[in-house]
Tab-separated table of C-alpha atoms in Angstrom:
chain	number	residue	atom	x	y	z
A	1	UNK	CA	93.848	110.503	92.434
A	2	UNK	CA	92.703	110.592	88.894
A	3	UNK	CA	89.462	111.169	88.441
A	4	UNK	CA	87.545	114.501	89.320
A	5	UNK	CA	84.964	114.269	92.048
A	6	UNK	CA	81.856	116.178	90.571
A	7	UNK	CA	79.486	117.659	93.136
A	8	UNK	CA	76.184	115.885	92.949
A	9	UNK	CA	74.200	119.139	92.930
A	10	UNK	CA	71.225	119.902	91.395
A	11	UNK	CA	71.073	122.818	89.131
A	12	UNK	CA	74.598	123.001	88.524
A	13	UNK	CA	74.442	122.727	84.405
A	14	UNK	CA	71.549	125.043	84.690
A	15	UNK	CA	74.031	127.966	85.739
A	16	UNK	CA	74.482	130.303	83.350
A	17	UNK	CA	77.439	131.862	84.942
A	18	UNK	CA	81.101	130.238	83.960
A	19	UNK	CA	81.825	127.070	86.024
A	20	UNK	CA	84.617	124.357	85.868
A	21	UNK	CA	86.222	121.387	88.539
A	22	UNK	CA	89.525	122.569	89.834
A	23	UNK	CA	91.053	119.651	87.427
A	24	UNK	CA	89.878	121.395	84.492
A	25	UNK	CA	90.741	124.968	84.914
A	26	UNK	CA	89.169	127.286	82.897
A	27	UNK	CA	92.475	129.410	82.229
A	28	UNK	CA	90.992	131.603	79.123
A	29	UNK	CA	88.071	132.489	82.190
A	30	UNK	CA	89.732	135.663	84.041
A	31	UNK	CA	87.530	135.764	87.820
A	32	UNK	CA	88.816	139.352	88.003
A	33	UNK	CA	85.813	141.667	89.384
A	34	UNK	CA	83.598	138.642	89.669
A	35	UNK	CA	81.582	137.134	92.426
A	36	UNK	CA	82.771	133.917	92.929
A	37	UNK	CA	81.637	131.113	94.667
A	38	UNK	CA	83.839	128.114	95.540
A	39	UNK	CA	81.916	124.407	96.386
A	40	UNK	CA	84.229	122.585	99.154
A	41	UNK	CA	87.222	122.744	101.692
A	42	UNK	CA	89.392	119.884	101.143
A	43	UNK	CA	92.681	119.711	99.826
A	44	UNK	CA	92.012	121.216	96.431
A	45	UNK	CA	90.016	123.852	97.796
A	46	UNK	CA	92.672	125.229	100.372
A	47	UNK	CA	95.070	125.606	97.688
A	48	UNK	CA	92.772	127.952	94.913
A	49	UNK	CA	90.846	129.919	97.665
A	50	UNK	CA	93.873	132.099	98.764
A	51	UNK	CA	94.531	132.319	94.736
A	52	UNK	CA	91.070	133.302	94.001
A	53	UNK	CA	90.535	136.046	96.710
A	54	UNK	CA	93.830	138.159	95.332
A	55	UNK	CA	91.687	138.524	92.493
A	56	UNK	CA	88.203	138.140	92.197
A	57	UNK	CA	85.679	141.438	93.871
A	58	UNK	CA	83.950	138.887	96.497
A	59	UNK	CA	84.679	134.999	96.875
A	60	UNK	CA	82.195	133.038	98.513
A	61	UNK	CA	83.370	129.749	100.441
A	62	UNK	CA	80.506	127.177	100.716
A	63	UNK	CA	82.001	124.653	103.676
A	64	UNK	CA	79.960	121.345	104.278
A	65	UNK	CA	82.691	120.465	107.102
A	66	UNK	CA	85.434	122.012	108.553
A	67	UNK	CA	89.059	120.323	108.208
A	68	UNK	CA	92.403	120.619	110.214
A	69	UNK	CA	95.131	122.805	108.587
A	70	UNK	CA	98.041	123.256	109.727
A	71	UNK	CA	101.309	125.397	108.803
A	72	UNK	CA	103.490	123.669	105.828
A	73	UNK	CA	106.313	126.425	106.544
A	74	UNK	CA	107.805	126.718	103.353
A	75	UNK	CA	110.489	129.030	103.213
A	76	UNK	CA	111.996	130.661	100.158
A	77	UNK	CA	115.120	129.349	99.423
A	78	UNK	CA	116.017	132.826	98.343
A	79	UNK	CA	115.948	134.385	101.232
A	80	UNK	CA	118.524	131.944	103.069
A	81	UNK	CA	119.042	128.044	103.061
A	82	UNK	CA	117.388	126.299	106.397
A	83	UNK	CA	119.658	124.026	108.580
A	84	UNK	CA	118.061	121.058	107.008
A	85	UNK	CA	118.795	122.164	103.608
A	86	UNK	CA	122.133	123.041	104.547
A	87	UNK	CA	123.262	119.529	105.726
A	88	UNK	CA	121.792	117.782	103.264
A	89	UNK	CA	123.709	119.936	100.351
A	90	UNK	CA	126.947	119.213	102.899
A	91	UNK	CA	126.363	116.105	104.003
A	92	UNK	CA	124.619	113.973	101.059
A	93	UNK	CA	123.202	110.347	101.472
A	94	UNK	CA	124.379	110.255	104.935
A	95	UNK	CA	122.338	112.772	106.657
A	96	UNK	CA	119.401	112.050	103.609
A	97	UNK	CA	119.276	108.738	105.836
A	98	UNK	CA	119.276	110.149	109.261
A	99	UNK	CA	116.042	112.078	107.972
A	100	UNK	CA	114.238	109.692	106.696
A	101	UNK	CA	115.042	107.517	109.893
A	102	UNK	CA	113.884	110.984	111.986
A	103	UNK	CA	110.948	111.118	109.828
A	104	UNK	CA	109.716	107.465	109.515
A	105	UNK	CA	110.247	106.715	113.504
A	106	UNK	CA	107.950	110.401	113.905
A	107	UNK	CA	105.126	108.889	112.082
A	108	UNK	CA	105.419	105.743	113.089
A	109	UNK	CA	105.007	106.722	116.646
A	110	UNK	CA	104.286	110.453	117.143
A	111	UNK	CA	101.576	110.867	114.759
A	112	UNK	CA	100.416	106.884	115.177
A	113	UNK	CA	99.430	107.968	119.002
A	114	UNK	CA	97.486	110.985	117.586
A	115	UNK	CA	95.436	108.768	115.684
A	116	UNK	CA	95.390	106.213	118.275
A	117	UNK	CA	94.700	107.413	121.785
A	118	UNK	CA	91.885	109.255	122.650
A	119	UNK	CA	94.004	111.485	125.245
A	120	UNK	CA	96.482	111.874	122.407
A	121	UNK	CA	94.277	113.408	119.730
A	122	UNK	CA	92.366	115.673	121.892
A	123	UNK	CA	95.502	117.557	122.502
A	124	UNK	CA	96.284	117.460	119.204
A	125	UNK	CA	92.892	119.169	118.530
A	126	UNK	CA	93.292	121.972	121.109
A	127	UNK	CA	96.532	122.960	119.727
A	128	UNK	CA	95.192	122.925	116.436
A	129	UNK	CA	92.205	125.459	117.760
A	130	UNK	CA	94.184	127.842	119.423
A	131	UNK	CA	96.315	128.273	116.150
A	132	UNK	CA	93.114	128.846	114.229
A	133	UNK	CA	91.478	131.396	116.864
A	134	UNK	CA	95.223	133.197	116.447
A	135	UNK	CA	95.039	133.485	112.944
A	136	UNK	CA	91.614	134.100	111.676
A	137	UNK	CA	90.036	137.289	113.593
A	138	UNK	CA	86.272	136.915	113.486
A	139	UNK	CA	84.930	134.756	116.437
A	140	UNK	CA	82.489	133.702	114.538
A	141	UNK	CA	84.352	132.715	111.641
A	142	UNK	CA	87.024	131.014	113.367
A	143	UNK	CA	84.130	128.516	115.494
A	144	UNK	CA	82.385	127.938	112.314
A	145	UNK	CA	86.190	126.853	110.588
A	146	UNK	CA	86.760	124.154	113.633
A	147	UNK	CA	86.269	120.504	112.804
A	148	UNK	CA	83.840	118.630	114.893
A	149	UNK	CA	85.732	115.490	114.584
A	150	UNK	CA	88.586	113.956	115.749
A	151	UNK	CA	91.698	114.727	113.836
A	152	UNK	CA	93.142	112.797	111.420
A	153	UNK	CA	89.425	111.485	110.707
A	154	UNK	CA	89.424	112.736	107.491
A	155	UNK	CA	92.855	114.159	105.720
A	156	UNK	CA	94.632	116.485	107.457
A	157	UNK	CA	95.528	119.645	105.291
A	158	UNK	CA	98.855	121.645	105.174
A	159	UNK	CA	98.767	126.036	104.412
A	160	UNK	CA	100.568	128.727	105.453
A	161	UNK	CA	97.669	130.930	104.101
A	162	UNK	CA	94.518	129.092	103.859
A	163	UNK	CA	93.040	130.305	107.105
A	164	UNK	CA	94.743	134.134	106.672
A	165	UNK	CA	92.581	134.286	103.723
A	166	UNK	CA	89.342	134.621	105.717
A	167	UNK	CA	90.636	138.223	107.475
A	168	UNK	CA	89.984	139.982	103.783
A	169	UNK	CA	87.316	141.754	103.475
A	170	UNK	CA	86.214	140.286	100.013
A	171	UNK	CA	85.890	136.739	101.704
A	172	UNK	CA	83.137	134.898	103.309
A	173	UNK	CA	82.533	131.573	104.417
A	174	UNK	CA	78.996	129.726	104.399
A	175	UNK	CA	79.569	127.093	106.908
A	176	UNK	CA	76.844	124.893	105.227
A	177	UNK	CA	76.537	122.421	102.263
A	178	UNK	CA	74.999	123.492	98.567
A	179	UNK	CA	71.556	122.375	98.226
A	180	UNK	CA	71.132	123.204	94.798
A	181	UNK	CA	72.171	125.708	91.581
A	182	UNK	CA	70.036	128.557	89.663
A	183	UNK	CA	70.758	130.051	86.964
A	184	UNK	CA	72.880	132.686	88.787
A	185	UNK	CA	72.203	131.656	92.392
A	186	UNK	CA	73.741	128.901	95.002
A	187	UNK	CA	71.248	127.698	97.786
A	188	UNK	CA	72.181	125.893	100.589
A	189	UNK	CA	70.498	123.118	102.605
A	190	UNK	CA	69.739	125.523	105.190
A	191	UNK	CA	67.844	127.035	102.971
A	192	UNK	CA	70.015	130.702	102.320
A	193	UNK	CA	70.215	132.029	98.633
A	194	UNK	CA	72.998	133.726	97.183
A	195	UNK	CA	72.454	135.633	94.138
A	196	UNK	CA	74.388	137.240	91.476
A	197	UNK	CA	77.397	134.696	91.639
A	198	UNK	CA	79.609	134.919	88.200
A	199	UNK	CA	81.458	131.694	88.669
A	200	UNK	CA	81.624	128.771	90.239
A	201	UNK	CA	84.692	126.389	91.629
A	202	UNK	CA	84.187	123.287	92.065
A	203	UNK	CA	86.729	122.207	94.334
A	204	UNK	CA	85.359	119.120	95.975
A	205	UNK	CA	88.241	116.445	94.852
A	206	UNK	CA	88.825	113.100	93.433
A	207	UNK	CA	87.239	109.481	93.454
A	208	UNK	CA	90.011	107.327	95.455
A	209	UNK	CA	90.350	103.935	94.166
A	210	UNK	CA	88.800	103.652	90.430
A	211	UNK	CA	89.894	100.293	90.124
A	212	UNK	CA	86.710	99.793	87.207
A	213	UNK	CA	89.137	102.542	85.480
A	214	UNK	CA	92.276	99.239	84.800
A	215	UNK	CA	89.765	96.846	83.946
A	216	UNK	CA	92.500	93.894	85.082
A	217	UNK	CA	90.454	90.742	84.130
A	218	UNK	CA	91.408	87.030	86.255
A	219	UNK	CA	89.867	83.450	85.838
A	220	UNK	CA	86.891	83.283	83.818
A	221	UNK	CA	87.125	87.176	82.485
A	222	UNK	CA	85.895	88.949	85.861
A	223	UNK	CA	87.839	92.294	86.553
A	224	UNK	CA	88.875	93.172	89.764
A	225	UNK	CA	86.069	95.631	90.550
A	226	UNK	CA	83.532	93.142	90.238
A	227	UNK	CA	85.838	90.666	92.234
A	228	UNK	CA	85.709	93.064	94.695
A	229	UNK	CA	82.334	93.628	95.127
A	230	UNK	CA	80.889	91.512	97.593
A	231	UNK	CA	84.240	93.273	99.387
A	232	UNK	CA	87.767	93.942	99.126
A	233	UNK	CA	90.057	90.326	99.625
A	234	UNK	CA	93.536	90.491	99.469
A	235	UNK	CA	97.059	89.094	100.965
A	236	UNK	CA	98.699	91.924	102.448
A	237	UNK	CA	96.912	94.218	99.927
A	238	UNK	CA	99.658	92.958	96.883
A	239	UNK	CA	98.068	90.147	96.098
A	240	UNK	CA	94.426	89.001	94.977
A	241	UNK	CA	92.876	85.295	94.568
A	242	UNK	CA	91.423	84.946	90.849
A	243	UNK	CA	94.353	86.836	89.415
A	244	UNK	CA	97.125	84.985	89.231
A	245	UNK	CA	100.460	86.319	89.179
A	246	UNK	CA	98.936	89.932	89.435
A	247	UNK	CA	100.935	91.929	92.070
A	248	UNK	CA	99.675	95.565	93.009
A	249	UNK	CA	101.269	98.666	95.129
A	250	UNK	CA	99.278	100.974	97.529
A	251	UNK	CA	96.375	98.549	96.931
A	252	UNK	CA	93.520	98.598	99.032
A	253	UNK	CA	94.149	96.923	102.598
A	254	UNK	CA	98.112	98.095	102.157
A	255	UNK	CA	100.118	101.248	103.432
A	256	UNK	CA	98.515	102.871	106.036
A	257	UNK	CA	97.615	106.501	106.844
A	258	UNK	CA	100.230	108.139	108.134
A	259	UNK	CA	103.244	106.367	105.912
A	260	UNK	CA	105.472	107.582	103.546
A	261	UNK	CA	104.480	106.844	100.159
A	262	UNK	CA	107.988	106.230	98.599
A	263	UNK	CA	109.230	104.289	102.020
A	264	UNK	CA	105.906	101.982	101.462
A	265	UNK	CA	106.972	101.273	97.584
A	266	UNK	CA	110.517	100.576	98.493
A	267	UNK	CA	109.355	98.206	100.901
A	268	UNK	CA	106.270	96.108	98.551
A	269	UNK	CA	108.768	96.513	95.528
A	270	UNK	CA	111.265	94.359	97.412
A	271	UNK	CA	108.461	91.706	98.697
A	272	UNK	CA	107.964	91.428	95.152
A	273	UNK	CA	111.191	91.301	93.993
A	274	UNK	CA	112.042	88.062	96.571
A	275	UNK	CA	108.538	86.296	96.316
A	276	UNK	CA	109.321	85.961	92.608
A	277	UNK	CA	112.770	85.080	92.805
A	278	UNK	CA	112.123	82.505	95.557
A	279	UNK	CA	109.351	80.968	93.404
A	280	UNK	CA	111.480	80.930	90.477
A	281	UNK	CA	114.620	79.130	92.580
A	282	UNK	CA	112.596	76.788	94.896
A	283	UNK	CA	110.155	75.590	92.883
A	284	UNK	CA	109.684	76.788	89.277
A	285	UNK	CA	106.530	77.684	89.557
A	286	UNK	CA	104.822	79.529	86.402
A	287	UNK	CA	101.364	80.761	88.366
A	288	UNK	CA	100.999	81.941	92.061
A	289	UNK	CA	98.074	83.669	93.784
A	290	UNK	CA	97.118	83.671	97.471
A	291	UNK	CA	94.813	81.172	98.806
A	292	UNK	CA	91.108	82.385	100.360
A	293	UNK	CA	92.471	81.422	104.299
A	294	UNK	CA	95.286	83.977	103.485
A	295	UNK	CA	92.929	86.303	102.178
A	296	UNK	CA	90.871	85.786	105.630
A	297	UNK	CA	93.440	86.104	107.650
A	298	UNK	CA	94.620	89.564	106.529
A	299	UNK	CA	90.924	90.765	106.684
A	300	UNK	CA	91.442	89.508	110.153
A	301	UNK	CA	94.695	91.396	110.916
A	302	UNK	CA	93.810	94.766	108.795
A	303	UNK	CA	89.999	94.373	110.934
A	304	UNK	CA	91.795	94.135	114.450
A	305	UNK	CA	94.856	96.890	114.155
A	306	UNK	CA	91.869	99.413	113.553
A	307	UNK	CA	89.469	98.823	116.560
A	308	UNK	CA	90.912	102.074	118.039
A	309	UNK	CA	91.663	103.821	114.881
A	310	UNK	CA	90.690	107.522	114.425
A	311	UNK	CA	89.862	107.109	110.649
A	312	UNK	CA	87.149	105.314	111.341
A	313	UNK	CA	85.513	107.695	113.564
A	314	UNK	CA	83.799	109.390	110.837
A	315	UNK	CA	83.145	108.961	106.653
A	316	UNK	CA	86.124	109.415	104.823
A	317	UNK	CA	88.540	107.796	102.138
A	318	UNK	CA	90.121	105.615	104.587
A	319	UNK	CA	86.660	103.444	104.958
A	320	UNK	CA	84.595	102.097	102.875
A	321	UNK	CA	80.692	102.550	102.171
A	322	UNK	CA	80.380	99.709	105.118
A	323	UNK	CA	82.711	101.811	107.335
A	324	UNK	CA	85.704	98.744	107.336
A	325	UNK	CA	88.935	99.543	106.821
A	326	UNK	CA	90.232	100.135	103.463
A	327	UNK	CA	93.503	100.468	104.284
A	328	UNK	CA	96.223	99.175	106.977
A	329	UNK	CA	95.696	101.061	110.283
A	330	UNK	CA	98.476	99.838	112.264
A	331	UNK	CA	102.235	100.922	112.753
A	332	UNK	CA	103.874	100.571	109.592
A	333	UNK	CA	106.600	98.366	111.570
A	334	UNK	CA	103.806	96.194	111.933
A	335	UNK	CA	102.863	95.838	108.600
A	336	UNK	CA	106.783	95.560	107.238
A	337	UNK	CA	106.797	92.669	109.869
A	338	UNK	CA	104.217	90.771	108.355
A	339	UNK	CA	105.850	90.968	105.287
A	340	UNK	CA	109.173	89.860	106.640
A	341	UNK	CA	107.753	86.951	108.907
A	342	UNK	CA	105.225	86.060	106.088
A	343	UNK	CA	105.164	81.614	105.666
A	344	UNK	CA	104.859	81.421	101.470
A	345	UNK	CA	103.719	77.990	101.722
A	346	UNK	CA	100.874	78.717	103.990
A	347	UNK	CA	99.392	82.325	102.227
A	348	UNK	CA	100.026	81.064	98.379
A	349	UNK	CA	98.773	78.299	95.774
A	350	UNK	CA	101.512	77.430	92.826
A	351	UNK	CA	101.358	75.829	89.813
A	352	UNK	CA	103.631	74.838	87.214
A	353	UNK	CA	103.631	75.434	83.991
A	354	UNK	CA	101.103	72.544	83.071
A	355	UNK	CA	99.003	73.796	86.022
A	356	UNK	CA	100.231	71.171	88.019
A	357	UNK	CA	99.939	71.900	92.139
A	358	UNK	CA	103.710	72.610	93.354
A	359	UNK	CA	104.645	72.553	97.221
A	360	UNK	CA	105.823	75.839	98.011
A	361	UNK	CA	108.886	75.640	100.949
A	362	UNK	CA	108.849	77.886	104.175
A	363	UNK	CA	110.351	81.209	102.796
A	364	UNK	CA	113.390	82.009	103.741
A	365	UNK	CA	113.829	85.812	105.173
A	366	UNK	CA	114.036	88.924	103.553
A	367	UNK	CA	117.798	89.854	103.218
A	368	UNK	CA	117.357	93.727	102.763
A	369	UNK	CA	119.286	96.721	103.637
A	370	UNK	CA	117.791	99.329	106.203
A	371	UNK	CA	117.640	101.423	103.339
A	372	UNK	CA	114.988	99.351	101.600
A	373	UNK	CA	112.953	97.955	104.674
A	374	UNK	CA	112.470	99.897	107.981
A	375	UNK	CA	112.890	97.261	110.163
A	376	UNK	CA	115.537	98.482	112.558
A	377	UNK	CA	115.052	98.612	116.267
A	378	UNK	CA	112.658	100.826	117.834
A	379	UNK	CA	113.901	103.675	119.360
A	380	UNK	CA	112.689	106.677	121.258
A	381	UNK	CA	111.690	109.740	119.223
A	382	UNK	CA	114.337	112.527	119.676
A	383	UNK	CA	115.570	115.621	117.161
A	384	UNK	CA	119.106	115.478	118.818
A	385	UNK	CA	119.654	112.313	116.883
A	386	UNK	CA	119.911	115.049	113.182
């Protein structure tokens, strides 16, 4: 998450008022006494609206959709040292890996049903509600800050004072997209006009994916944005045919939605790590890429583990333009599986280093520690075991 996401609104360099993307703060631009209006809701948004309403005279929140919040409960460290905290400083590596055990089995299972099961997620919903009509006082305000969608649809966002926010009186939220910009007005497609704005926030994200932005070029110069045009194609999202030897990380059609970042790296790092060391040992091999049926067949896999996937209930970064999965939208076991059980000689080509066709053996398994690939027995979710 690189590049801004500019709002596609007409008008907007016609403003005459002081305007800026949250990536490109306008720091020398003080929003003290000023009415200020604030494009989107998302992630970037939650995060400057509480700043913005300690100090300009009247913020203005324009809201094409609701999203889910939810508390992040940070504590200050100041004030006293949580249990969690506590044991780690005591305990070190050993209770470091009882967390992330905790942690990985919770949203591997807990949150996976959430976004899985129907029953599941419409809990999750209504306990979501009832914490926003407890927090935020107006009726009215509160209905028109509840997300229409399932949850998990689209990102859910973390605040402890995001939604507090809308009980000051210098705050209002326009539950309805920007049509277009004046000089020193915002209209929305519902046709309202607000006048006399000062400034305007643009807090409506970043592009996901700018792969045109690496410009990798394969066989015969194409780059992988233009590869992937007539769609995505990839083994196990790390690997691509028409670029040999190119390995990637979080690529499209890899990770999934509610996995740890760092857990996911540890665990493609180490695929990496063997598939080139086995090629190297077994074969000698100078060039490997995956083959089109392998390709296929994880289109396949990637295609089937979403059929009752929340994130594709609805628009969002997890889908693309199509609505097909862009990423994996199964258990993370699942996906660490097919990495461990994965045949070499069936899902890659090889050549040597005269480009000579080599026969790839069956690979051999992944030796790692539990530490680099969650792969331990599944176990029920329960606290007690901290």
């Amino acid at each position: 998450l690189s590049r801004p996401k500019l709002a596609s609104v007409p008008g907007l360099d016609s403003f005459e008022g002081a305007s800026w993307h949250t990536a490109h703060w306008e720091r020398a631009t003080p929003v003290q006494g000023k009415r200020v209006a604030v494009i989107g809701t998302g992630a970037s948004a939650i995060q400057v609206i509480p700043e913005l309403a300690k100090e300009a005279k009247e913020l203005i929140v324009f809201q094409r959709s609701a999203a889910y919040c939810f508390p992040r409960d940070d504590v200050n460290l100041a004030e006293g040292e949580p249990e969690n905290v506590r044991r780690l400083r005591e305990e070190g590596k050993q209770f470091a890996e009882k967390l992330r055990a905790f942690y990985s089995d919770y949203y591997d299972d807990t949150v996976f049903q959430i976004y899985n099961e129907p029953d599941v997620n419409e809990k999750a919903q209504q306990i979501h509600n009832q914490l926003l009509r407890k927090i935020v006082r107006d009726p009215l305000t509160a209905q028109q800050l509840t997300p229409n969608y399932p949850q998990g649809c689209k990102r859910v966002l973390v605040s402890d004072n995001y939604f507090q926010t809308f009980n000051q009186p210098n705050v209002s939220l326009v539950a309805s997209a920007v049509d277009r910009v004046g000089q020193h007005r915002v209209t929305t497609v519902d046709g309202r006009d607000f006048d006399d704005i000062d400034v305007i926030v643009v807090a409506t994200g970043f592009s996901t994916g700018p792969i045109e932005d690496v410009n990798i070029k394969g066989r015969g110069g194409v780059t992988l944005a233009e590869s992937y045009k007539g769609g995505i194609h990839t083994m196990f999202g790390l690997m691509s045919s028409g670029f040999p030897n190119l390995f990637m990380m979080l690529g499209p059609h890899s990770w999934t939605p509610q996995g740890n970042t760092a857990e996911a790296i540890a665990v493609q790092s180490s695929w990496i790590v063997h598939v080139m060391d086995h090629i190297e040992r077994s074969t000698g091999a100078a060039v490997i890429e995956p083959n089109h049926a392998a390709e296929d067949y994880w289109a396949m896999r990637c295609a089937s583990v979403a059929t009752s996937a929340v994130w594709l209930k609805c628009a969002s970064w997890y889908t693309d333009s199509s609505g097909k999965p862009l990423m994996w939208m199964g258990e993370w076991y699942a996906y660490a599986n097919e990495l461990w059980q994965g045949d070499l000689a069936r899902l890659l080509c090889a050549n040597d280093m005269h480009g000579a066709k080599v026969q790839l053996s069956r690979a051999e398994p992944l030796h790692l520690s539990l530490s680099e690939l969650p792969l331990r027995k599944r176990v029920p979710l329960d606290a007690s075991r901290l």
